[in-house]
GROMACS .gro file of C-alpha atoms in nm:
model
  175
    1MET     CA    1   1.003  -3.446  -1.875
    2VAL     CA    2   1.051  -3.105  -1.926
    3ILE     CA    3   1.433  -2.896  -1.724
    4THR     CA    4   1.437  -2.555  -1.790
    5THR     CA    5   1.744  -2.409  -1.583
    6LEU     CA    6   1.784  -2.030  -1.617
    7SER     CA    7   2.086  -1.793  -1.628
    8ILE     CA    8   1.978  -1.392  -1.578
    9SER     CA    9   2.318  -1.300  -1.493
   10ARG     CA   10   2.308  -1.447  -1.931
   11GLY     CA   11   2.030  -1.490  -2.049
   12THR     CA   12   2.057  -1.871  -2.065
   13VAL     CA   13   1.784  -2.116  -2.104
   14VAL     CA   14   1.831  -2.478  -2.091
   15ARG     CA   15   1.605  -2.770  -2.184
   16ILE     CA   16   1.623  -3.088  -2.165
   17PHE     CA   17   1.318  -3.287  -2.328
   18PRO     CA   18   1.344  -3.725  -2.242
   19PRO     CA   19   1.451  -3.972  -2.548
   20PRO     CA   20   1.162  -4.075  -2.856
   21PRO     CA   21   0.979  -4.373  -2.757
   22GLY     CA   22   1.143  -4.684  -2.905
   23PRO     CA   23   1.362  -4.948  -2.851
   24SER     CA   24   1.725  -4.756  -2.827
   25ALA     CA   25   1.778  -4.505  -2.535
   26GLU     CA   26   1.904  -4.253  -2.662
   27ARG     CA   27   2.071  -3.963  -2.436
   28PRO     CA   28   1.862  -3.670  -2.350
   29THR     CA   29   1.927  -3.381  -2.569
   30ALA     CA   30   1.922  -3.008  -2.431
   31LYS     CA   31   1.875  -2.669  -2.661
   32PHE     CA   32   2.015  -2.394  -2.587
   33GLN     CA   33   1.928  -2.010  -2.626
   34GLU     CA   34   2.049  -1.737  -2.544
   35GLY     CA   35   1.946  -1.371  -2.431
   36CYS     CA   36   1.571  -1.458  -2.286
   37MET     CA   37   1.416  -1.640  -2.029
   38SER     CA   38   1.143  -1.725  -2.199
   39ASN     CA   39   0.861  -1.753  -2.395
   40ALA     CA   40   0.640  -1.653  -2.063
   41THR     CA   41   0.874  -1.368  -1.949
   42GLN     CA   42   0.905  -1.192  -2.219
   43SER     CA   43   0.543  -1.198  -2.360
   44ALA     CA   44   0.442  -1.105  -1.968
   45LEU     CA   45   0.645  -0.811  -1.991
   46ARG     CA   46   0.540  -0.749  -2.408
   47GLY     CA   47   0.150  -0.794  -2.266
   48GLY     CA   48  -0.070  -1.039  -2.367
   49SER     CA   49  -0.362  -1.114  -2.590
   50ARG     CA   50  -0.502  -0.839  -2.410
   51ASP     CA   51  -0.347  -0.568  -2.554
   52GLN     CA   52  -0.565  -0.669  -2.897
   53PRO     CA   53  -0.800  -0.332  -3.001
   54GLY     CA   54  -1.118  -0.330  -2.796
   55ASN     CA   55  -0.992  -0.489  -2.476
   56PRO     CA   56  -0.797  -0.210  -2.324
   57ARG     CA   57  -0.494  -0.226  -2.108
   58VAL     CA   58  -0.589  -0.210  -1.691
   59ALA     CA   59  -0.346  -0.191  -1.441
   60PHE     CA   60  -0.328  -0.443  -1.152
   61GLY     CA   61  -0.641  -0.260  -0.901
   62GLY     CA   62  -0.847  -0.155  -1.240
   63ILE     CA   63  -0.579   0.193  -1.280
   64ASP     CA   64  -0.593   0.252  -1.577
   65LYS     CA   65  -0.409   0.643  -1.520
   66SER     CA   66  -0.018   0.631  -1.588
   67SER     CA   67   0.159   0.809  -1.299
   68VAL     CA   68   0.417   0.976  -1.528
   69ARG     CA   69   0.334   1.368  -1.624
   70ALA     CA   70   0.245   1.394  -2.010
   71THR     CA   71   0.466   1.767  -2.034
   72ASP     CA   72   0.859   1.721  -1.858
   73GLU     CA   73   0.703   2.048  -1.675
   74ARG     CA   74   0.737   2.034  -1.286
   75PRO     CA   75   0.582   2.191  -0.984
   76ASP     CA   76   0.772   2.461  -0.837
   77PHE     CA   77   0.760   2.284  -0.488
   78VAL     CA   78   0.846   2.580  -0.276
   79ALA     CA   79   0.636   2.770  -0.408
   80ILE     CA   80   0.294   2.515  -0.273
   81GLN     CA   81   0.474   2.410   0.016
   82GLN     CA   82   0.509   2.845   0.121
   83SER     CA   83   0.141   2.908  -0.013
   84PRO     CA   84  -0.046   3.012   0.268
   85GLU     CA   85  -0.326   2.755   0.153
   86PHE     CA   86  -0.073   2.479   0.184
   87ARG     CA   87  -0.002   2.629   0.481
   88ALA     CA   88  -0.377   2.612   0.621
   89LEU     CA   89  -0.400   2.257   0.490
   90ARG     CA   90  -0.087   2.099   0.735
   91ARG     CA   91  -0.211   2.306   1.037
   92ARG     CA   92  -0.574   2.149   0.985
   93LEU     CA   93  -0.441   1.824   0.952
   94LYS     CA   94  -0.214   1.857   1.288
   95TRP     CA   95  -0.462   1.988   1.454
   96PHE     CA   96  -0.569   1.679   1.356
   97VAL     CA   97  -0.333   1.348   1.384
   98PHE     CA   98  -0.151   1.441   1.691
   99PRO     CA   99  -0.437   1.501   1.984
  100ALA     CA  100  -0.575   1.170   1.777
  101THR     CA  101  -0.179   1.031   1.833
  102ALA     CA  102  -0.155   1.133   2.154
  103PHE     CA  103  -0.522   0.985   2.275
  104PHE     CA  104  -0.447   0.563   2.125
  105LEU     CA  105  -0.132   0.644   2.284
  106ILE     CA  106  -0.226   0.721   2.600
  107TRP     CA  107  -0.466   0.470   2.610
  108TYR     CA  108  -0.318   0.196   2.449
  109ILE     CA  109   0.057   0.290   2.732
  110GLY     CA  110  -0.206   0.294   2.973
  111TYR     CA  111  -0.383  -0.060   2.873
  112VAL     CA  112   0.004  -0.214   2.881
  113ALA     CA  113   0.018  -0.035   3.246
  114ILE     CA  114  -0.255  -0.085   3.391
  115ALA     CA  115  -0.264  -0.517   3.271
  116ALA     CA  116   0.088  -0.489   3.439
  117TYR     CA  117   0.039  -0.329   3.751
  118ALA     CA  118  -0.302  -0.412   3.826
  119ARG     CA  119  -0.345  -0.773   3.828
  120GLU     CA  120  -0.652  -0.697   4.016
  121PHE     CA  121  -0.837  -0.422   3.911
  122MET     CA  122  -0.832  -0.609   3.506
  123ALA     CA  123  -0.898  -0.971   3.703
  124ARG     CA  124  -1.217  -0.730   3.790
  125PRO     CA  125  -1.539  -0.987   3.643
  126LEU     CA  126  -1.880  -0.735   3.519
  127ILE     CA  127  -2.061  -0.996   3.307
  128GLY     CA  128  -2.036  -1.366   3.363
  129GLU     CA  129  -1.632  -1.528   3.284
  130ILE     CA  130  -1.606  -1.112   3.087
  131ASN     CA  131  -1.332  -0.903   3.291
  132VAL     CA  132  -1.245  -0.621   3.329
  133GLY     CA  133  -0.871  -0.725   3.076
  134LEU     CA  134  -1.096  -0.811   2.860
  135VAL     CA  135  -1.327  -0.518   2.766
  136MET     CA  136  -1.091  -0.334   2.814
  137GLY     CA  137  -0.865  -0.493   2.614
  138VAL     CA  138  -1.187  -0.586   2.245
  139GLY     CA  139  -1.161  -0.193   2.362
  140GLN     CA  140  -0.838  -0.125   2.191
  141PHE     CA  141  -0.916  -0.257   1.844
  142VAL     CA  142  -1.244  -0.003   1.833
  143THR     CA  143  -1.019   0.268   1.965
  144THR     CA  144  -0.862   0.137   1.648
  145LEU     CA  145  -1.117   0.165   1.417
  146GLY     CA  146  -1.354   0.428   1.554
  147LEU     CA  147  -0.979   0.636   1.544
  148THR     CA  148  -0.937   0.517   1.155
  149THR     CA  149  -1.256   0.580   1.040
  150LEU     CA  150  -1.250   0.885   1.208
  151TYR     CA  151  -0.967   0.971   1.042
  152VAL     CA  152  -1.130   0.854   0.712
  153ARG     CA  153  -1.379   1.069   0.716
  154PHE     CA  154  -1.256   1.370   0.819
  155ALA     CA  155  -0.974   1.374   0.546
  156ARG     CA  156  -1.241   1.284   0.243
  157ARG     CA  157  -1.458   1.620   0.398
  158ARG     CA  158  -1.126   1.822   0.452
  159ILE     CA  159  -0.795   1.722   0.383
  160ASP     CA  160  -0.874   1.637   0.021
  161PRO     CA  161  -1.118   1.948  -0.188
  162GLU     CA  162  -0.788   2.159  -0.055
  163VAL     CA  163  -0.533   1.888  -0.188
  164ASP     CA  164  -0.720   1.884  -0.493
  165ARG     CA  165  -0.782   2.258  -0.591
  166ILE     CA  166  -0.436   2.263  -0.394
  167ARG     CA  167  -0.329   2.032  -0.769
  168GLN     CA  168  -0.552   2.254  -0.918
  169ASP     CA  169  -0.344   2.584  -0.886
  170ALA     CA  170   0.011   2.466  -0.915
  171GLY     CA  171  -0.104   2.316  -1.277
  172GLU     CA  172  -0.157   1.955  -1.187
  173SER     CA  173  -0.508   1.756  -1.445
  174ASP     CA  174  -0.616   1.430  -1.283
  175GLN     CA  175  -0.798   1.364  -1.653
   0.00000   0.00000   0.00000
């Protein structure tokens, strides 16, 4: 039996081991280590055998790019924000996002209001046990998936290429 106690603030590890087998029953011995939590924690922080040549270290999700810039020079964000390309990008994004959000909020709040105040309408059967309320409820999920799909297509075709151009003009590279 091994009992380990960690004191994170002081970095102390206490391990208690069972007495050795034999006729004399001794008290368990304790070992103290100052300055590190455990070998497992330290090896996880340092990296393990995957850091060997031919076995490149890859972050979570297979991302091997660093988000840290290679230079200390930062883009001029104020100039980017005031550029006509960025303003056109923001305008294009607003023309999609605001109407889509307004449509969905009206549709959602309308569904909740109808469910609360027009129970007879929501209870009308359409096909067998399927009523208007059930169809409208499932329609909420369909609408969510549809709007998400539309936004992803819109962003991929209209927004992402413009963002890439603005980044390129600002001196950022995705190497």
